[in-house]
Coordinates of C-alpha atoms in Angstrom, one line a residue:
Chain A
M1 CA 28.7 33.0 -26.9
G2 CA 25.8 35.1 -26.4
G3 CA 23.2 34.7 -23.3
S4 CA 20.7 32.9 -25.4
S5 CA 22.7 30.2 -27.0
M6 CA 24.1 29.7 -23.2
V7 CA 20.3 29.1 -22.2
E8 CA 19.8 26.8 -25.3
L9 CA 22.8 24.8 -24.8
A10 CA 21.7 24.0 -21.0
T11 CA 18.2 22.9 -22.0
D12 CA 19.7 21.2 -24.9
L13 CA 21.8 19.2 -21.8
T14 CA 19.1 18.7 -19.9
V15 CA 16.8 17.0 -23.0
R16 CA 19.8 14.7 -23.1
E17 CA 19.9 14.0 -19.4
V18 CA 16.1 13.4 -19.4
A19 CA 15.9 11.0 -22.3
R20 CA 19.2 9.0 -20.5
A21 CA 17.1 8.9 -17.4
A22 CA 13.9 7.9 -19.1
E23 CA 16.4 5.2 -20.9
T24 CA 17.5 3.5 -17.3
V25 CA 13.6 3.7 -16.5
L26 CA 12.2 1.8 -19.1
G27 CA 14.9 0.1 -20.1
R28 CA 14.6 1.0 -24.2
S29 CA 16.2 3.3 -26.4
V30 CA 14.0 6.9 -26.6
Q31 CA 14.7 9.6 -29.2
V32 CA 13.5 13.0 -27.7
T33 CA 13.2 16.3 -29.0
P34 CA 11.8 19.3 -26.3
E35 CA 8.8 19.0 -27.8
T36 CA 8.1 15.1 -27.3
D37 CA 4.7 14.4 -25.2
I38 CA 6.0 12.2 -22.2
A39 CA 2.6 10.3 -21.8
R40 CA 1.7 9.9 -25.8
D41 CA 4.8 9.7 -27.4
L42 CA 7.0 7.6 -25.1
A43 CA 4.0 5.6 -23.3
V44 CA 5.5 6.8 -20.1
D45 CA 2.5 6.5 -17.2
S46 CA 2.1 8.4 -14.3
L47 CA 4.1 5.6 -12.3
A48 CA 7.3 5.4 -14.7
L49 CA 7.5 9.4 -14.5
M50 CA 7.9 9.5 -11.2
N51 CA 10.7 7.1 -11.6
I52 CA 12.3 9.3 -14.1
V53 CA 11.9 11.8 -11.8
M54 CA 13.7 10.1 -8.8
E55 CA 16.4 8.9 -11.4
L56 CA 16.5 12.9 -12.8
E57 CA 16.9 14.1 -9.2
D58 CA 20.2 11.8 -8.5
R59 CA 21.8 12.7 -12.2
F60 CA 21.1 16.6 -11.1
D61 CA 21.5 16.1 -7.4
L62 CA 18.6 18.0 -6.9
S63 CA 15.2 17.7 -5.1
I64 CA 12.3 17.7 -7.6
P65 CA 8.6 17.7 -5.8
L66 CA 6.1 15.6 -7.6
D67 CA 3.4 18.1 -7.0
R68 CA 5.2 20.7 -9.9
L69 CA 5.0 17.6 -12.3
A70 CA 1.4 18.6 -12.8
T71 CA 1.7 20.9 -15.3
V72 CA 4.7 18.7 -17.0
Q73 CA 3.4 17.6 -19.9
T74 CA 6.7 17.5 -22.7
V75 CA 10.3 16.8 -22.3
G76 CA 10.6 20.8 -22.6
D77 CA 8.5 21.5 -19.8
L78 CA 10.3 18.6 -17.9
S79 CA 13.6 20.2 -18.6
E80 CA 12.6 23.5 -17.9
L81 CA 11.6 22.6 -14.4
I82 CA 14.7 20.9 -13.8
N83 CA 16.5 23.9 -14.7
K84 CA 14.0 26.7 -12.7
L85 CA 15.0 24.3 -9.9
R86 CA 19.1 24.2 -10.4
V87 CA 19.0 28.0 -10.7
K88 CA 16.8 27.9 -7.4
A89 CA 19.3 25.6 -5.5
Chain B
M1 CA -17.0 11.5 -27.9
S2 CA -17.7 10.2 -24.4
L3 CA -16.6 11.4 -21.1
L4 CA -15.2 7.9 -20.4
D5 CA -13.2 7.8 -23.8
K6 CA -9.8 8.8 -22.2
H7 CA -10.2 5.5 -20.4
L8 CA -10.0 3.5 -23.6
G9 CA -6.7 2.7 -23.2
Y10 CA -7.8 0.1 -20.9
R11 CA -10.5 -2.0 -23.3
A12 CA -7.7 -4.4 -24.9
P13 CA -5.7 -5.2 -21.6
L14 CA -9.3 -5.4 -19.7
D15 CA -11.4 -7.7 -22.3
G16 CA -7.6 -9.7 -23.0
I17 CA -7.9 -10.7 -19.1
R18 CA -11.6 -11.7 -19.6
A19 CA -11.1 -13.1 -22.8
A20 CA -8.6 -15.8 -20.8
G21 CA -11.1 -17.0 -18.3
A22 CA -12.8 -15.3 -15.1
D23 CA -12.8 -11.7 -14.8
P24 CA -10.4 -10.8 -11.5
S25 CA -12.4 -7.3 -11.1
A26 CA -16.1 -9.1 -10.8
V27 CA -15.6 -12.6 -9.4
R28 CA -18.6 -13.3 -7.7
F29 CA -19.4 -15.6 -4.5
D30 CA -23.0 -17.2 -3.8
A31 CA -22.0 -17.4 -0.4
V32 CA -18.9 -16.9 2.0
L33 CA -19.0 -19.9 4.1
S34 CA -16.2 -19.3 7.0
P35 CA -13.1 -16.7 6.9
T36 CA -11.1 -19.5 4.8
E37 CA -13.9 -20.6 2.4
G38 CA -16.6 -19.4 -0.1
M39 CA -18.7 -20.6 -3.1
L40 CA -18.4 -19.9 -6.5
D41 CA -20.4 -21.2 -9.0
G42 CA -21.6 -24.2 -6.9
R43 CA -18.4 -25.0 -5.5
K44 CA -16.6 -24.3 -2.6
V45 CA -12.7 -22.6 -2.8
I46 CA -10.1 -22.0 -0.7
L47 CA -9.7 -18.2 0.4
L48 CA -6.3 -17.3 0.3
G49 CA -6.0 -13.5 -0.4
T50 CA -8.4 -11.9 2.2
N51 CA -6.0 -9.8 4.3
N52 CA -8.4 -11.4 7.1
Y53 CA -5.0 -12.2 9.0
L54 CA -6.6 -13.4 12.8
G55 CA -9.9 -14.7 10.8
L56 CA -12.4 -12.6 13.0
T57 CA -14.9 -12.2 10.2
F58 CA -17.1 -15.3 12.0
D59 CA -15.9 -14.7 15.5
P60 CA -19.2 -15.0 17.2
A61 CA -18.3 -12.6 20.0
C62 CA -17.8 -10.1 17.1
I63 CA -20.8 -11.1 15.6
E64 CA -23.3 -11.4 18.7
A65 CA -21.6 -7.7 19.4
S66 CA -22.0 -6.0 15.9
A67 CA -26.0 -7.7 15.8
D68 CA -26.5 -6.1 19.4
A69 CA -25.4 -2.9 18.4
V70 CA -27.8 -3.1 15.0
R71 CA -30.5 -3.6 17.3
Q72 CA -29.3 -0.6 19.8
W73 CA -28.6 1.9 17.5
G74 CA -29.8 1.0 13.8
T75 CA -28.6 0.6 10.8
G76 CA -26.4 3.7 10.5
T77 CA -25.4 6.9 11.6
T78 CA -26.8 9.0 8.1
G79 CA -24.3 11.5 8.6
S80 CA -20.9 13.1 9.7
R81 CA -19.8 13.1 13.7
F82 CA -19.3 16.5 13.0
A83 CA -23.1 17.4 11.9
N84 CA -24.8 14.4 13.3
G85 CA -23.0 13.9 16.6
T86 CA -20.6 11.0 18.2
F87 CA -22.0 7.5 19.2
A88 CA -20.8 5.8 22.2
G89 CA -19.5 3.4 20.3
H90 CA -16.9 6.0 18.2
T91 CA -15.6 7.3 21.7
A92 CA -15.1 4.0 23.0
L93 CA -13.3 2.7 20.2
E94 CA -11.1 6.0 20.0
T95 CA -10.6 5.0 23.8
A96 CA -9.6 1.5 23.3
L97 CA -7.1 2.1 20.4
A98 CA -5.4 5.4 22.4
K99 CA -5.1 3.2 25.2
F100 CA -3.8 0.2 22.8
Y101 CA -0.9 1.7 21.5
G102 CA 0.1 3.6 24.5
R103 CA -0.9 6.9 23.2
K104 CA -2.6 10.3 23.9
H105 CA -5.1 10.5 21.3
A106 CA -7.0 8.6 18.7
M107 CA -9.4 9.3 15.6
V108 CA -11.3 6.7 13.5
F109 CA -12.2 7.3 10.2
T110 CA -14.7 5.8 7.9
T111 CA -12.2 4.1 5.7
G112 CA -8.5 2.8 5.7
Y113 CA -8.3 4.9 2.7
Q114 CA -9.5 7.8 4.5
A115 CA -7.4 7.4 7.2
N116 CA -4.3 8.2 5.2
L117 CA -6.1 10.7 3.3
G118 CA -7.5 12.6 6.2
G119 CA -4.9 11.8 8.4
I120 CA -1.8 12.8 6.0
S121 CA -4.0 15.9 4.4
G122 CA -4.5 17.0 8.1
L123 CA -0.9 17.1 9.2
V124 CA 0.9 18.7 6.0
G125 CA -0.1 21.0 3.7
R126 CA 1.0 23.5 0.9
G127 CA 4.7 24.8 2.2
D128 CA 4.9 21.6 3.7
H129 CA 7.6 18.6 2.8
L130 CA 6.0 14.9 2.4
I131 CA 8.3 12.1 2.1
L132 CA 7.2 9.1 0.3
D133 CA 8.5 5.5 0.0
A134 CA 8.6 5.0 -3.8
D135 CA 6.2 2.1 -3.2
S136 CA 3.6 3.5 -0.5
H137 CA -0.3 2.7 -1.1
A138 CA -2.6 4.4 -3.4
S139 CA -4.4 5.6 -0.5
I140 CA -0.9 7.4 0.4
Y141 CA -0.4 9.5 -2.8
D142 CA -3.6 10.5 -3.1
A143 CA -3.5 11.9 0.4
A144 CA -0.3 13.5 -0.6
K145 CA -2.3 14.6 -3.7
L146 CA -5.1 16.6 -1.6
S147 CA -2.5 17.9 1.4
G148 CA -1.0 19.9 -2.0
A149 CA 2.6 19.5 0.2
E150 CA 5.6 19.3 -1.7
V151 CA 6.7 15.6 -2.5
I152 CA 10.0 13.7 -2.5
R153 CA 9.6 10.2 -3.1
F154 CA 12.5 7.8 -2.1
R155 CA 13.5 4.3 -3.2
H156 CA 11.8 1.3 -1.9
N157 CA 12.8 0.5 1.7
D158 CA 16.3 2.2 1.3
P159 CA 17.4 4.1 4.2
E160 CA 20.4 5.2 2.4
D161 CA 18.3 6.8 -0.2
L162 CA 16.0 8.3 2.1
A163 CA 18.9 10.2 4.0
K164 CA 20.3 11.6 0.3
R165 CA 16.8 12.6 -0.8
L166 CA 16.4 14.8 3.3
R167 CA 20.0 16.4 3.2
R168 CA 19.3 17.1 -0.8
M169 CA 16.3 19.3 1.0
G170 CA 18.6 21.2 3.3
D171 CA 16.4 23.0 5.8
A172 CA 13.6 21.9 4.4
A173 CA 13.9 18.5 6.0
K174 CA 13.4 19.9 9.3
G175 CA 9.6 19.7 10.2
S176 CA 8.7 17.3 6.9
L177 CA 6.9 13.8 7.2
I178 CA 8.5 10.9 6.3
V179 CA 5.7 8.2 5.2
V180 CA 6.5 4.6 5.6
E181 CA 4.4 1.4 5.5
G182 CA 4.8 -1.6 8.4
I183 CA 4.4 -4.5 6.1
Y184 CA 4.2 -3.6 2.3
S185 CA 0.8 -4.9 0.8
M186 CA 1.4 -6.2 -2.6
I187 CA 5.2 -8.2 -1.5
G188 CA 4.6 -8.6 2.1
D189 CA 7.9 -6.9 2.7
V190 CA 8.7 -4.8 5.8
A191 CA 10.2 -1.5 6.3
P192 CA 13.6 -1.3 7.7
L193 CA 12.5 1.0 10.7
K194 CA 14.9 1.0 12.8
E195 CA 17.8 2.9 10.4
M196 CA 15.0 4.9 9.3
V197 CA 14.2 6.5 13.2
A198 CA 17.8 6.8 13.3
I199 CA 17.7 9.3 10.0
K200 CA 14.3 10.4 10.9
K201 CA 15.9 11.6 14.4
E202 CA 18.9 13.3 12.3
A203 CA 17.1 15.5 10.0
G204 CA 14.2 16.3 12.5
A205 CA 11.6 14.9 10.5
Y206 CA 8.4 13.6 12.1
L207 CA 7.3 9.6 11.0
L208 CA 4.1 8.3 10.2
V209 CA 3.8 4.5 10.2
D210 CA 1.1 2.9 8.5
E211 CA -0.2 -0.4 9.9
A212 CA -2.3 -1.4 8.1
H213 CA -1.2 -5.0 7.5
S214 CA 1.4 -5.4 10.4
M215 CA -1.8 -4.5 13.1
G216 CA -2.7 -7.7 14.8
V217 CA 0.6 -9.5 12.7
L218 CA 3.8 -8.0 14.2
G219 CA 5.1 -7.4 18.0
E220 CA 4.6 -9.2 20.8
K221 CA 1.4 -7.1 21.9
G222 CA 0.3 -6.9 17.9
R223 CA 0.8 -3.2 17.5
G224 CA 2.7 -3.5 14.6
L225 CA 6.1 -3.0 12.9
A226 CA 6.8 -0.2 15.2
E227 CA 6.7 -2.5 18.4
A228 CA 8.3 -5.4 16.8
A229 CA 10.8 -2.9 15.9
G230 CA 11.4 -1.6 19.2
V231 CA 11.0 2.2 18.0
E232 CA 7.4 2.9 18.9
D233 CA 8.4 6.6 21.3
D234 CA 10.1 7.3 17.8
V235 CA 7.1 7.0 15.8
D236 CA 5.1 10.2 15.6
F237 CA 2.2 8.9 13.5
I238 CA 0.4 5.5 13.1
V239 CA -2.3 4.9 10.8
G240 CA -4.1 1.8 10.7
T241 CA -7.6 -0.1 9.6
F242 CA -10.3 -2.2 10.7
S243 CA -10.7 -4.0 7.4
K244 CA -7.9 -6.4 7.8
S245 CA -6.8 -7.9 11.4
L246 CA -10.3 -6.4 12.7
G247 CA -12.6 -7.6 10.3
A248 CA -14.6 -5.3 9.4
V249 CA -14.0 -1.8 7.9
G250 CA -12.6 1.4 9.0
G251 CA -9.2 3.2 9.7
F252 CA -7.4 5.2 12.5
L253 CA -5.2 7.9 13.4
V254 CA -3.3 7.9 17.1
S255 CA -0.4 10.3 18.2
D256 CA 0.6 12.3 20.8
E257 CA 0.9 15.2 19.3
D258 CA -0.7 18.3 21.2
N259 CA -4.2 19.8 19.1
F260 CA -4.4 16.7 18.0
D261 CA -8.3 17.2 18.6
L262 CA -7.9 20.3 15.6
L263 CA -8.1 17.6 13.0
R264 CA -11.5 16.6 13.6
I265 CA -12.3 20.2 12.2
V266 CA -9.5 20.4 9.4
S267 CA -9.5 16.8 8.2
R268 CA -12.1 17.0 5.2
P269 CA -12.0 13.1 4.2
Y270 CA -13.2 12.7 8.3
M271 CA -15.3 16.2 8.2
F272 CA -17.5 15.2 5.1
T273 CA -18.3 11.6 5.2
A274 CA -20.7 9.8 7.1
S275 CA -19.0 8.1 10.2
L276 CA -19.1 4.7 10.7
P277 CA -22.3 2.7 11.3
P278 CA -22.3 1.2 15.3
A279 CA -22.4 -2.3 14.0
V280 CA -19.1 -2.0 12.6
I281 CA -17.6 0.3 15.4
A282 CA -18.9 -3.1 17.9
S283 CA -17.1 -5.7 16.2
T284 CA -14.3 -4.0 15.6
L285 CA -13.9 -2.8 19.3
T286 CA -14.8 -6.3 20.2
A287 CA -11.9 -7.9 17.6
L288 CA -9.6 -5.2 19.0
K289 CA -10.2 -6.6 22.5
R290 CA -9.6 -10.3 21.3
L291 CA -6.2 -9.1 19.7
E292 CA -4.8 -8.0 23.0
E293 CA -6.0 -11.0 24.9
D294 CA -5.1 -13.7 22.6
S295 CA -1.7 -14.1 21.5
S296 CA -2.5 -17.5 20.2
L297 CA -4.2 -15.8 16.6
R298 CA -0.8 -14.1 16.0
A299 CA 1.2 -17.0 16.8
Q300 CA -0.8 -19.5 14.3
L301 CA -0.7 -16.7 11.6
A302 CA 2.7 -16.9 11.8
A303 CA 3.3 -20.2 12.0
N304 CA 0.8 -20.4 8.5
A305 CA 2.6 -17.9 7.2
D306 CA 5.8 -20.0 7.6
R307 CA 4.2 -23.1 6.0
L308 CA 3.0 -21.4 2.9
Y309 CA 6.1 -19.4 2.6
E310 CA 8.2 -21.6 2.4
G311 CA 6.1 -24.3 0.5
L312 CA 6.3 -22.2 -2.2
R313 CA 9.9 -21.1 -2.3
D314 CA 11.1 -24.8 -1.3
M315 CA 9.4 -25.7 -4.8
G316 CA 11.1 -23.2 -6.6
Y317 CA 8.7 -19.9 -6.8
A318 CA 10.3 -16.4 -6.7
V319 CA 8.9 -15.7 -3.9
G320 CA 9.6 -12.0 -1.2
P321 CA 12.6 -11.7 0.7
H322 CA 11.0 -13.3 4.4
A323 CA 8.0 -15.0 5.1
S324 CA 5.1 -12.6 5.8
P325 CA 1.1 -12.9 6.1
I326 CA 1.6 -11.7 2.5
T327 CA 3.4 -13.7 -0.3
A328 CA 3.8 -13.3 -3.9
V329 CA 4.6 -15.5 -6.3
V330 CA 6.3 -13.2 -9.3
M331 CA 5.4 -14.8 -12.2
P332 CA 7.5 -14.7 -15.8
D333 CA 4.9 -12.3 -17.3
Q334 CA 1.4 -10.6 -17.4
A335 CA -0.3 -13.5 -19.4
T336 CA 1.2 -16.7 -17.1
A337 CA -0.2 -14.8 -14.3
V338 CA -3.9 -14.5 -15.9
M339 CA -3.2 -18.0 -16.8
M340 CA -1.8 -19.3 -13.3
W341 CA -4.4 -17.3 -11.3
N342 CA -7.4 -18.8 -13.4
A343 CA -6.3 -22.1 -13.6
L344 CA -5.8 -22.0 -9.8
L345 CA -9.7 -20.4 -9.5
A346 CA -10.6 -23.5 -11.3
N347 CA -8.7 -25.9 -8.9
G348 CA -10.7 -24.4 -5.9
V349 CA -7.7 -21.6 -4.7
Y350 CA -9.1 -17.7 -4.6
L351 CA -6.3 -15.4 -4.4
N352 CA -5.2 -11.9 -5.9
L353 CA -4.0 -11.1 -9.5
A354 CA -2.0 -8.4 -9.1
I355 CA -0.4 -6.6 -12.4
P356 CA 1.0 -3.2 -13.7
P357 CA 0.6 -1.0 -12.6
A358 CA -0.4 -1.7 -9.3
T359 CA 2.5 -3.6 -8.6
P360 CA 6.4 -3.0 -8.0
E361 CA 8.6 -2.7 -10.5
N362 CA 6.1 -3.9 -13.2
K363 CA 6.0 -7.4 -11.8
S364 CA 2.9 -9.8 -12.4
L365 CA 2.6 -11.4 -9.3
L366 CA -0.3 -14.0 -8.0
R367 CA -0.9 -12.4 -4.2
S368 CA -1.5 -14.5 -1.4
S369 CA -2.5 -13.6 2.3
V370 CA -3.1 -16.2 5.0
S371 CA -5.4 -16.3 8.0
A372 CA -4.8 -17.8 11.4
A373 CA -7.9 -19.3 10.6
H374 CA -6.2 -21.4 7.8
T375 CA -5.9 -25.0 8.6
A376 CA -2.6 -26.7 7.7
E377 CA -4.7 -29.0 5.9
Q378 CA -5.8 -26.3 3.5
I379 CA -2.4 -24.6 3.0
D380 CA -1.0 -28.2 2.4
A381 CA -4.0 -28.9 -0.2
V382 CA -3.2 -24.9 -2.0
L383 CA 0.4 -25.9 -2.0
D384 CA -0.6 -29.3 -3.6
I385 CA -2.1 -27.2 -6.5
F386 CA 0.3 -24.6 -7.1
E387 CA 2.7 -27.4 -7.4
R388 CA 0.8 -29.7 -10.1
L389 CA -0.2 -26.4 -12.2
G390 CA 3.4 -25.0 -11.7
L391 CA 4.6 -28.4 -13.4
E392 CA 1.8 -28.6 -15.9
Y393 CA 2.7 -24.4 -17.4
G394 CA 6.4 -25.4 -16.7
L395 CA 6.7 -23.0 -14.3
L396 CA 9.2 -25.5 -11.8
Q397 CA 11.7 -27.8 -13.1
R398 CA 10.9 -31.0 -10.9
P399 CA 8.7 -32.2 -8.0
R400 CA 9.0 -30.9 -4.8
R401 CA 9.3 -34.1 -2.6
A402 CA 11.6 -36.8 -4.1
S403 CA 10.1 -40.2 -3.8
A404 CA 11.4 -42.2 -0.9

């Protein structure tokens, strides 16, 4: 398996965890791709997003500072942020 | 295309609430008769959501002090302390607050909102870490944004969750600022401060407690939750407000930290706004004295809080975990909450309709706050109306009192 596909796989797994965290917080099933717009497509407000982040912090045993969410619009953005923070941790 | 179009998502919900009766965002009083009664559309209503915990808004001594000050010092300061100077009252109030809390330093802000905004953003900035209870007041979240600090939330009132998140932060936990509230404004629940202090000490973090709703309410001397929990020495900063127990408007920050005076030249919400007018300072100073000297107000408040909380709980309403001057009745859904709120108003009880996203766990609440100034008769009248409407709308199963 090449390096680029390893990255893709990691992103794919993170996207799936984001979906699961969203389902836990929202109490409904969601279909997501990296392109899914969190606010528009999932109807997630800023408060629900913060709760999803708290859930993800527990799943990945990681700190995700809220100020970093300013640039997060899609599920892909959020997954990328998590993967970046995981490398750092 | 208008700049306001982005808010149109709120149009339908607001119109829906308006269609159900009165508009909670636009209730207009023709007169306020006392801390507990107002006139709406020519009818007397009981005020049950004012946060006027000690009922001091009509205290004769506070009114006199305020009237004297306005005659002597004018209606306003017309500018900031930095630009227009400090009036004697500002210093007197800061000295009185520092003394009341047994702290070296105090500074006064123009609103309680700005006390959090200016206090927190003055204490932490870029590169610092701020740890917030998930149910923090909007002013704390806005302070976090203004500060530029890295923000981590922990689950509401959950010391273990706080400890876990601090552990995860590693070395960054040391020197971080944890912010909690004495009494949370929506449900009226109290922070487990003793446990949180132990965690804060272990992590080497600082602790700020917002006593907005607990000053004058908790503690033998009325200093709030830190006093009641016996942990004042381990609380580094206390924020509070003049707009609840003290019956006016404004906020404060007290601490023993060295270099506290530097906050006066770095805190933007302190510097770039007009300082409190003399009349407000004078009534607040008088109310603080009353709070210090008259513990009967606190005892009466606690008795009233118990009476309302226990009455609602015993009827079968879902209320918070313990009695507090704030009692929130959980409604099954927003439509029922709006209907009940209107029915209560029509029957002469005015309280707060609290709906998502302003509420924890997206609950729809009828939030009430009692005052020491409420009479037992007023509270019983409220309970009777709650019971009658609860039965009428099928929220309660059976009459509260068995017929003897």
